[in-house]
CSV table of C-alpha atoms in Angstrom, one decimal:
chain,number,residue,atom,x,y,z
T,298,MET,CA,-76.3,9.5,-16.4
T,299,ASN,CA,-73.9,6.8,-15.3
T,300,PHE,CA,-71.5,7.4,-18.2
T,301,LEU,CA,-70.0,10.7,-17.0
T,302,PRO,CA,-69.3,9.5,-13.4
T,303,LYS,CA,-67.3,6.5,-14.8
T,304,LEU,CA,-65.1,8.9,-16.8
T,305,GLU,CA,-64.5,11.1,-13.8
T,306,ILE,CA,-63.5,8.0,-11.8
T,307,LYS,CA,-61.0,7.0,-14.4
T,308,LYS,CA,-59.6,10.5,-14.5
T,309,LEU,CA,-59.3,10.6,-10.8
T,310,GLY,CA,-57.6,7.2,-10.8
T,311,ALA,CA,-55.1,8.3,-13.4
T,312,LEU,CA,-54.4,11.5,-11.4
T,313,VAL,CA,-53.8,9.5,-8.3
T,314,VAL,CA,-51.3,7.2,-10.1
T,315,LEU,CA,-49.5,10.3,-11.6
T,316,ILE,CA,-49.2,11.9,-8.2
T,317,ALA,CA,-47.9,8.7,-6.7
T,318,LEU,CA,-45.2,8.4,-9.4
T,319,VAL,CA,-44.2,12.1,-8.8
T,320,LEU,CA,-43.9,11.6,-5.1
T,321,LEU,CA,-42.2,8.2,-5.3
T,322,GLY,CA,-39.9,9.0,-8.2
T,323,PRO,CA,-37.0,10.5,-6.1
T,324,SER,CA,-37.0,7.5,-3.7
T,325,LEU,CA,-37.0,5.0,-6.6
T,326,GLN,CA,-34.1,6.9,-8.2
T,327,ILE,CA,-32.2,6.8,-4.9
T,328,GLN,CA,-32.8,3.1,-4.6
T,329,SER,CA,-31.5,2.5,-8.1
T,330,GLN,CA,-28.4,4.6,-7.4
T,331,SER,CA,-27.7,2.8,-4.1
T,332,SER,CA,-27.9,-0.5,-5.8
T,333,GLU,CA,-25.1,0.7,-8.3
T,334,ARG,CA,-23.0,2.2,-5.5
T,335,LYS,CA,-19.7,0.5,-4.8
T,336,ASP,CA,-18.2,0.9,-1.3
T,337,SER,CA,-14.6,-0.2,-0.8
T,338,PRO,CA,-13.1,0.0,2.7
T,339,ILE,CA,-9.3,-0.3,2.6
T,340,GLY,CA,-7.1,-0.7,5.6
T,341,LEU,CA,-3.4,0.3,5.5
T,342,VAL,CA,-1.1,-1.1,8.1
T,343,VAL,CA,2.5,0.3,8.2
T,344,TYR,CA,5.2,-1.7,10.1
T,345,CYS,CA,8.6,-0.3,10.9
T,346,PRO,CA,11.1,-3.0,12.2
T,347,LEU,CA,13.7,-1.9,14.7
T,348,GLN,CA,17.2,-1.5,13.3
T,349,SER,CA,18.9,-2.7,16.5
T,350,GLU,CA,18.3,-6.2,18.0
T,351,LYS,CA,16.1,-5.4,21.1
T,352,GLU,CA,14.0,-7.8,23.1
T,353,THR,CA,10.3,-7.3,22.5
T,354,PRO,CA,7.6,-8.0,25.1
T,355,PHE,CA,6.4,-11.0,23.0
T,356,ASP,CA,6.7,-12.3,19.5
T,357,PHE,CA,5.4,-9.1,17.9
T,358,GLU,CA,5.8,-10.0,14.2
T,359,LYS,CA,4.0,-13.4,14.6
T,360,THR,CA,1.2,-11.7,16.5
T,361,LEU,CA,1.0,-8.9,13.9
T,362,GLY,CA,1.0,-11.3,11.0
T,363,LEU,CA,-1.8,-13.4,12.4
T,364,ARG,CA,-3.8,-10.3,13.4
T,365,TYR,CA,-3.4,-8.8,9.9
T,366,LYS,CA,-4.6,-12.0,8.2
T,367,ARG,CA,-7.9,-11.8,10.1
T,368,TYR,CA,-8.2,-8.1,9.6
T,369,LYS,CA,-7.7,-8.4,5.8
T,370,GLN,CA,-10.3,-11.2,5.5
T,371,GLN,CA,-12.7,-8.9,7.3
T,372,LYS,CA,-12.1,-6.1,4.9
T,373,ILE,CA,-12.5,-8.4,1.9
T,374,GLN,CA,-15.8,-9.6,3.2
T,375,GLU,CA,-16.9,-5.9,3.5
T,376,GLY,CA,-16.0,-5.4,-0.2
T,377,GLY,CA,-12.6,-3.9,0.2
T,378,GLY,CA,-9.2,-5.1,1.3
T,379,ALA,CA,-6.0,-4.3,3.2
T,380,ILE,CA,-2.3,-3.7,2.6
T,381,LEU,CA,0.6,-4.5,5.0
T,382,LEU,CA,3.5,-2.2,4.2
T,383,VAL,CA,7.0,-2.5,5.7
T,384,SER,CA,9.2,0.6,5.9
T,385,ALA,CA,12.9,-0.4,6.1
T,386,PRO,CA,15.0,2.0,4.1
T,387,TYR,CA,18.1,0.9,6.0
T,388,LEU,CA,17.9,-2.7,4.6
T,389,PRO,CA,19.6,-3.6,1.3
T,390,LYS,CA,17.0,-4.6,-1.4
T,391,THR,CA,18.6,-8.1,-1.7
T,392,SER,CA,18.9,-8.8,2.0
T,393,ASP,CA,17.7,-12.1,3.4
T,394,GLU,CA,15.7,-10.1,6.0
T,395,VAL,CA,13.5,-8.7,3.2
T,396,GLU,CA,12.6,-12.3,2.1
T,397,ARG,CA,11.9,-13.2,5.7
T,398,LEU,CA,9.5,-10.2,6.1
T,399,LYS,CA,7.6,-11.3,2.9
T,400,LYS,CA,7.2,-14.9,3.9
T,401,ASN,CA,6.9,-14.9,7.7
T,402,LEU,CA,5.1,-11.6,8.2
T,403,GLY,CA,3.1,-11.6,4.9
T,404,ALA,CA,4.3,-8.1,3.9
T,405,GLU,CA,2.9,-7.0,0.5
T,406,ILE,CA,4.8,-3.8,0.0
T,407,ILE,CA,8.4,-3.3,1.4
T,408,PHE,CA,10.3,0.0,1.1
T,409,THR,CA,14.1,-0.9,1.1
T,410,GLY,CA,17.4,0.8,0.5
T,411,HIS,CA,18.9,1.1,-3.0
T,412,HIS,CA,22.1,-0.8,-2.2
T,413,SER,CA,22.5,-4.6,-2.6
T,414,VAL,CA,24.3,-7.3,-0.7
T,415,VAL,CA,27.2,-8.5,-2.8
T,416,PRO,CA,30.2,-9.4,-0.6
T,417,LYS,CA,29.5,-13.2,-0.7
T,418,LYS,CA,29.4,-13.2,-4.5
T,419,GLU,CA,32.8,-11.4,-4.8
T,420,THR,CA,34.5,-13.9,-2.5
T,421,THR,CA,33.5,-16.9,-4.6
T,422,LYS,CA,34.8,-15.4,-7.9
T,423,PRO,CA,38.5,-16.5,-7.5
T,424,SER,CA,37.6,-20.1,-6.9
T,425,THR,CA,35.3,-20.3,-9.9
T,426,LYS,CA,37.9,-19.0,-12.3
T,427,LYS,CA,40.2,-22.0,-11.7
T,428,LEU,CA,37.4,-24.5,-12.4
T,429,LYS,CA,36.3,-23.0,-15.7
T,430,PRO,CA,37.5,-25.9,-17.9
T,431,LYS,CA,35.7,-28.5,-15.8
T,432,LYS,CA,32.5,-26.5,-15.9
T,433,ALA,CA,32.6,-26.1,-19.6
T,434,ILE,CA,32.8,-29.9,-20.1
T,435,LYS,CA,29.8,-30.4,-17.8
T,436,GLN,CA,27.7,-27.9,-19.7
T,437,LYS,CA,28.3,-29.6,-23.0
T,438,THR,CA,27.4,-33.1,-21.8
T,439,LYS,CA,24.4,-32.1,-19.6
T,440,PRO,CA,22.6,-29.0,-21.1
T,441,LYS,CA,19.1,-30.1,-20.1
T,442,VAL,CA,20.0,-30.2,-16.5
T,443,SER,CA,21.3,-26.6,-16.5
T,444,SER,CA,18.1,-25.4,-18.2
T,445,LYS,CA,16.0,-27.1,-15.5
T,446,LYS,CA,18.0,-25.4,-12.8
T,447,LYS,CA,17.4,-22.0,-14.4
T,448,SER,CA,13.6,-22.6,-14.6
T,449,LYS,CA,13.5,-23.5,-10.9
T,450,LYS,CA,15.3,-20.3,-10.0
T,451,LYS,CA,12.7,-18.2,-11.9
T,452,ALA,CA,9.8,-19.4,-9.8
T,453,PRO,CA,10.2,-17.1,-6.8
T,454,LYS,CA,10.3,-14.0,-9.1
T,455,LEU,CA,6.7,-14.6,-10.1
T,456,SER,CA,5.5,-14.4,-6.5
T,457,ALA,CA,7.7,-11.3,-6.0
T,458,LYS,CA,5.3,-9.4,-8.3
T,459,LYS,CA,2.5,-10.0,-5.9
T,460,GLN,CA,4.8,-8.9,-3.0
T,461,PRO,CA,6.9,-6.2,-4.5
T,462,VAL,CA,10.1,-4.9,-3.0
T,463,ILE,CA,10.4,-1.2,-3.8
T,464,PRO,CA,13.9,0.3,-3.9
T,465,PRO,CA,14.1,4.2,-3.8
T,466,GLY,CA,13.1,6.0,-7.0
T,467,ILE,CA,10.9,3.3,-8.5
T,468,LEU,CA,7.1,3.9,-8.8
T,469,THR,CA,5.0,0.8,-8.1
T,470,VAL,CA,1.3,0.2,-8.5
T,471,LYS,CA,-0.7,-2.4,-6.5
T,472,GLU,CA,-4.3,-3.4,-7.0
T,473,GLU,CA,-6.4,-3.9,-3.9
T,474,GLY,CA,-10.2,-4.1,-3.6
T,475,GLY,CA,-10.6,-3.1,-7.2
T,476,LEU,CA,-8.5,0.1,-6.7
T,477,ASN,CA,-5.0,1.1,-7.8
T,478,PHE,CA,-2.6,2.3,-5.1
T,479,VAL,CA,0.6,4.1,-6.1
T,480,PHE,CA,3.8,3.7,-3.9
T,481,TYR,CA,6.9,5.8,-4.2
T,482,SER,CA,10.0,6.5,-2.0
T,483,PRO,CA,12.7,8.9,-3.1
T,484,SER,CA,16.4,8.2,-2.3
T,485,PHE,CA,18.3,10.0,0.3
T,486,GLN,CA,20.5,11.6,-2.3
T,487,SER,CA,17.6,13.0,-4.3
T,488,LEU,CA,16.3,14.8,-1.2
T,489,GLN,CA,19.5,16.8,-0.8
T,490,VAL,CA,18.7,20.5,-1.7
T,491,ASP,CA,21.1,23.4,-2.0
T,492,GLU,CA,21.2,26.6,-4.1
T,493,LYS,CA,23.0,25.0,-7.0
T,494,ASN,CA,21.3,21.6,-7.0
T,495,PRO,CA,17.5,21.6,-6.4
T,496,SER,CA,15.7,18.5,-5.3
T,497,SER,CA,15.7,16.0,-8.2
T,498,TRP,CA,13.2,13.4,-6.9
T,499,ILE,CA,10.0,15.2,-7.9
T,500,SER,CA,11.0,15.5,-11.6
T,501,ASP,CA,11.8,11.8,-11.7
T,502,PHE,CA,8.6,11.0,-10.0
T,503,LYS,CA,6.5,13.1,-12.4
T,504,THR,CA,8.1,11.4,-15.4
T,505,GLN,CA,7.3,7.9,-14.1
T,506,PHE,CA,3.8,8.9,-13.0
T,507,SER,CA,2.9,10.4,-16.4
T,508,LYS,CA,4.0,7.3,-18.3
T,509,THR,CA,2.2,4.8,-15.9
T,510,SER,CA,-1.0,6.8,-15.7
T,511,GLU,CA,-1.5,6.6,-19.5
T,512,SER,CA,-2.6,3.0,-19.2
T,513,GLN,CA,-4.5,3.0,-15.8
T,514,ILE,CA,-6.4,5.0,-13.3
T,515,PHE,CA,-4.9,5.7,-9.9
T,516,HIS,CA,-7.0,6.1,-6.7
T,517,PHE,CA,-4.5,6.7,-3.9
T,518,LEU,CA,-0.8,7.7,-3.6
T,519,LEU,CA,1.6,7.0,-0.7
T,520,ALA,CA,5.0,8.6,-0.8
T,521,GLN,CA,7.6,7.8,1.8
T,522,ASP,CA,10.0,10.2,3.4
T,523,PRO,CA,13.0,8.0,4.2
T,524,SER,CA,14.8,10.6,6.4
T,525,GLU,CA,15.6,9.4,9.9
T,526,LYS,CA,14.4,12.7,11.3
T,527,PRO,CA,11.8,14.0,8.9
T,528,LYS,CA,10.8,17.7,9.0
T,529,GLU,CA,7.3,18.4,10.2
T,530,ASP,CA,6.1,21.8,9.0
T,531,GLN,CA,8.1,22.2,5.8
T,532,ASN,CA,8.4,18.6,4.7
T,533,PRO,CA,10.0,18.3,1.2
T,534,ILE,CA,7.9,15.3,0.2
T,535,THR,CA,4.7,17.1,1.2
T,536,GLU,CA,5.7,20.3,-0.7
T,537,GLY,CA,6.6,18.3,-3.8
T,538,LEU,CA,3.3,16.4,-3.8
T,539,SER,CA,1.3,19.6,-3.5
T,540,ASN,CA,3.1,21.1,-6.5
T,541,PHE,CA,2.8,17.9,-8.4
T,542,LYS,CA,-1.0,17.8,-7.9
T,543,LYS,CA,-1.3,21.4,-9.3
T,544,GLU,CA,0.4,20.3,-12.5
T,545,LEU,CA,-0.7,16.7,-13.2
T,546,SER,CA,-3.4,15.4,-10.8
T,547,ASP,CA,-5.3,17.7,-8.6
T,548,THR,CA,-7.9,15.0,-7.7
T,549,LEU,CA,-5.6,12.2,-6.5
T,550,PRO,CA,-5.7,11.7,-2.7
T,551,SER,CA,-2.3,11.2,-1.1
T,552,ILE,CA,-0.4,10.7,2.1
T,553,VAL,CA,3.2,11.1,3.2
T,554,LEU,CA,4.6,8.3,5.3
T,555,LEU,CA,7.2,9.3,7.9
T,556,SER,CA,9.9,7.0,9.2
T,557,SER,CA,8.9,7.3,12.9
T,558,PRO,CA,5.6,6.7,14.7
T,559,ARG,CA,3.2,9.7,14.6
T,560,ALA,CA,-0.6,10.1,14.5
T,561,LEU,CA,-2.4,11.1,11.3
T,562,ARG,CA,-2.1,14.8,10.6
T,563,PHE,CA,-3.5,17.3,8.1
T,564,PHE,CA,-1.3,20.3,7.4
T,565,ASN,CA,-1.2,22.7,4.4
T,566,GLY,CA,-3.6,20.6,2.4
T,567,GLU,CA,-1.7,17.3,2.8
T,568,TYR,CA,-2.0,14.3,5.0
T,569,SER,CA,1.0,12.7,6.8
T,570,PHE,CA,1.3,9.6,9.0
T,571,GLY,CA,4.0,7.8,10.9
T,572,CYS,CA,4.7,4.1,11.3
T,573,GLY,CA,1.6,2.5,12.8
T,574,ALA,CA,3.2,-0.6,14.2
T,575,THR,CA,6.6,-0.9,15.9
T,576,PRO,CA,8.0,-3.8,18.0
T,577,ASP,CA,8.3,-1.6,21.1
T,578,SER,CA,4.6,-0.9,21.3
T,579,LEU,CA,1.6,-3.2,22.0
T,580,LYS,CA,-0.7,-0.9,19.9
T,581,ILE,CA,-1.0,-0.6,16.2
T,582,SER,CA,-2.5,2.4,14.3
T,583,ILE,CA,-4.3,1.5,11.1
T,584,LEU,CA,-5.3,4.0,8.4
T,585,GLU,CA,-8.9,3.4,7.4
T,586,LEU,CA,-9.6,4.6,3.8
T,587,PHE,CA,-13.2,4.5,2.7
T,588,PHE,CA,-13.8,4.7,-1.1
T,589,ARG,CA,-17.2,5.1,-2.8
T,590,ASN,CA,-17.3,4.4,-6.5
T,591,GLY,CA,-13.5,4.8,-6.6
T,592,ARG,CA,-13.4,8.1,-4.8
T,593,LEU,CA,-12.0,8.6,-1.4
T,594,ILE,CA,-14.6,10.1,0.9
T,595,ARG,CA,-13.2,9.4,4.3
T,596,ILE,CA,-9.8,8.8,6.0
T,597,ASN,CA,-9.3,8.2,9.7
T,598,GLU,CA,-7.0,6.4,12.1
T,599,GLU,CA,-8.0,3.4,14.2
T,600,VAL,CA,-5.8,2.3,17.1
T,601,GLN,CA,-5.9,-1.4,18.1
T,602,THR,CA,-4.2,-3.3,21.0
T,603,LEU,CA,-2.3,-6.5,20.3
T,604,ASN,CA,-2.3,-9.4,22.6
T,605,SER,CA,0.0,-9.0,25.6
T,606,LYS,CA,1.2,-10.9,28.7
T,607,GLU,CA,-1.4,-9.1,30.8
T,608,SER,CA,-4.3,-10.1,28.5
T,609,ASN,CA,-6.1,-13.4,29.0
T,610,LYS,CA,-7.4,-13.4,25.4
T,611,SER,CA,-6.2,-16.2,23.2
T,612,TRP,CA,-7.5,-14.8,19.9
T,613,ILE,CA,-4.3,-16.0,18.2
T,614,LEU,CA,-5.6,-19.6,18.5
T,615,GLU,CA,-9.2,-18.8,17.3
């Protein structure tokens, strides 16, 4: 008589366990998925220096550089990172000002002009021609010294890879927070459009993108409009990117960087954004990009106020 109740109790116990697994299954699956989820918050700070020498309310670049270092460390601790971009298409790519921005400000991406600074080199050429026989004798007697000098000159080029200077028309990829960011700025000449000569920048960009994308995956694209007064509604860079996505990469998120300050905007399926930090303002606008498992799921603009004369905060010394 006691045998049948024991079997029924076992069946009931098994049934309870089965029901519990069915009910808890989805929650256990969500927990396993959340443990594998990779969130990467990336902050993009864009700085546009003034072309003319004007007095600023305080040492803007020093304050911005210190603020950015703290901001980037915060993003790294959150599992992401940050990029400080300088837009200065009026500067020659070999200008001393470019090196200053890299070292003092900590700029990681610098959009420059295509032209170079060469007047100083040309003025020294006549004097070197007269001293050619003496230089030839020194090179024969001390070849080791000349090789050492050459190796010392190559050292800064290694650090330049981590802080690239991007002339117009050259596609560059930077890794940040485990994601690959693509940067590109067309030249002024390639933006000129008429009936006989259509815009040439987009075809060159497509060629570079196709070759580079064969070996790596891209997660975000920033294309600069170097025009002094960029068009708003029918921006040529925006139109070019929308056509490019239809042909090559319809899932790549992108944004067009304008050369003047302006808030984040979404128009005709494309985002655009102006310089977020300028020396004549005490506020900086930061693009907050939030990636989950390599996919951009949120983009917004955050406005922060830098330290000023009226503020009693001394966070610079913290």
